[in-house]
Amino acid sequence: GNIEGRQGQLEDQEKQTQQQVGQVKQEADQANQGVSETNNRITDLDNYQAKYSETVYFKLGSSVLSDEDKQKLDELSQKALAEKGYVVEVAGFADTTGKAARNQVLSEARANAVIRYLEQQGNIPIHRILAPAGMGTTHEAQPNDTAEGRKMNRRVEVKVLVNQGVVAGSSASGNASKPSSESGK
């Protein structure tokens, strides 16, 4: 009766294997679904539109926020937190006074000062803030050949971008801008 016992074992093993295959397939399907959802989300990044923006200016050689700037950032944070799908883009800039390398560092320090403030005081979650950009002296707002122009270039631009995809997905309150045929996907 030894052979029968072995055959029974083999059949059990086969059943187990089939169950495992079924499970793996199910997991794969879920993963694929996850991937397509992620892809949609990434595609939705193209749908981000700047809804609020603020520019913070700095003293020469400084990355310290003034009280006035903090107030601007407080207001911006409150607006952002009221949104559903948002990210915050922070770009720091410098004027052309001094060495380029120093200005690159300064532009990054300015961006980071703003981000720290947004996280600590504005309660903006870290994952909502895009990696900061220190743009150095590129993209001048004003020509650098006047004091006023340089002042306008020592800045951090903060934008709250709101994801149109998330907004569209969450507004079931009869927002007729999306064709209803999409619900059958």
PDB file of C-alpha atoms in Angstrom, residues 50-56 58 65 69 72-73 76-77 80 87-93 110-111 114-115 118 124 129 155-161:
ATOM      1  CA  ALA A  50      -0.628  75.988  -9.479  1.00  0.00           C
ATOM      2  CA  LYS A  51      -3.506  77.222  -7.375  1.00  0.00           C
ATOM      3  CA  TYR A  52      -1.662  79.389  -4.853  1.00  0.00           C
ATOM      4  CA  SER A  53       1.781  80.852  -4.972  1.00  0.00           C
ATOM      5  CA  GLU A  54       3.897  83.084  -2.839  1.00  0.00           C
ATOM      6  CA  THR A  55       7.332  84.594  -3.267  1.00  0.00           C
ATOM      7  CA  VAL A  56       9.515  85.129  -0.242  1.00  0.00           C
ATOM      8  CA  PHE A  58      15.726  87.531   1.395  1.00  0.00           C
ATOM      9  CA  LEU A  65      12.794  84.279   7.000  1.00  0.00           C
ATOM     10  CA  ASP A  69       7.488  86.031   5.141  1.00  0.00           C
ATOM     11  CA  LYS A  72       2.804  84.666   4.030  1.00  0.00           C
ATOM     12  CA  LEU A  73       3.830  81.028   4.483  1.00  0.00           C
ATOM     13  CA  LEU A  76      -0.240  79.568   2.153  1.00  0.00           C
ATOM     14  CA  SER A  77      -0.085  76.493   4.407  1.00  0.00           C
ATOM     15  CA  ALA A  80      -2.871  74.108   1.009  1.00  0.00           C
ATOM     16  CA  VAL A  87       1.967  69.210  -3.486  1.00  0.00           C
ATOM     17  CA  VAL A  88       4.179  72.137  -2.650  1.00  0.00           C
ATOM     18  CA  GLU A  89       6.965  73.128  -4.997  1.00  0.00           C
ATOM     19  CA  VAL A  90       9.757  75.195  -3.506  1.00  0.00           C
ATOM     20  CA  ALA A  91      12.481  76.813  -5.597  1.00  0.00           C
ATOM     21  CA  GLY A  92      15.200  79.029  -4.163  1.00  0.00           C
ATOM     22  CA  PHE A  93      17.085  81.669  -6.128  1.00  0.00           C
ATOM     23  CA  ARG A 110      16.694  79.561   1.175  1.00  0.00           C
ATOM     24  CA  ALA A 111      14.545  76.785  -0.274  1.00  0.00           C
ATOM     25  CA  VAL A 114      11.072  77.735   3.588  1.00  0.00           C
ATOM     26  CA  ILE A 115      10.492  73.977   3.601  1.00  0.00           C
ATOM     27  CA  LEU A 118       6.233  74.840   6.087  1.00  0.00           C
ATOM     28  CA  ILE A 124       2.574  70.507   5.756  1.00  0.00           C
ATOM     29  CA  ILE A 129       6.719  68.798  -0.475  1.00  0.00           C
ATOM     30  CA  ARG A 155      13.795  84.817  -3.448  1.00  0.00           C
ATOM     31  CA  VAL A 156      12.064  81.530  -2.921  1.00  0.00           C
ATOM     32  CA  GLU A 157       9.048  80.771  -5.041  1.00  0.00           C
ATOM     33  CA  VAL A 158       6.497  78.555  -3.332  1.00  0.00           C
ATOM     34  CA  LYS A 159       3.674  77.066  -5.345  1.00  0.00           C
ATOM     35  CA  VAL A 160       0.813  74.946  -4.104  1.00  0.00           C
ATOM     36  CA  LEU A 161      -0.082  72.652  -6.973  1.00  0.00           C
TER      37      LEU A 161
END
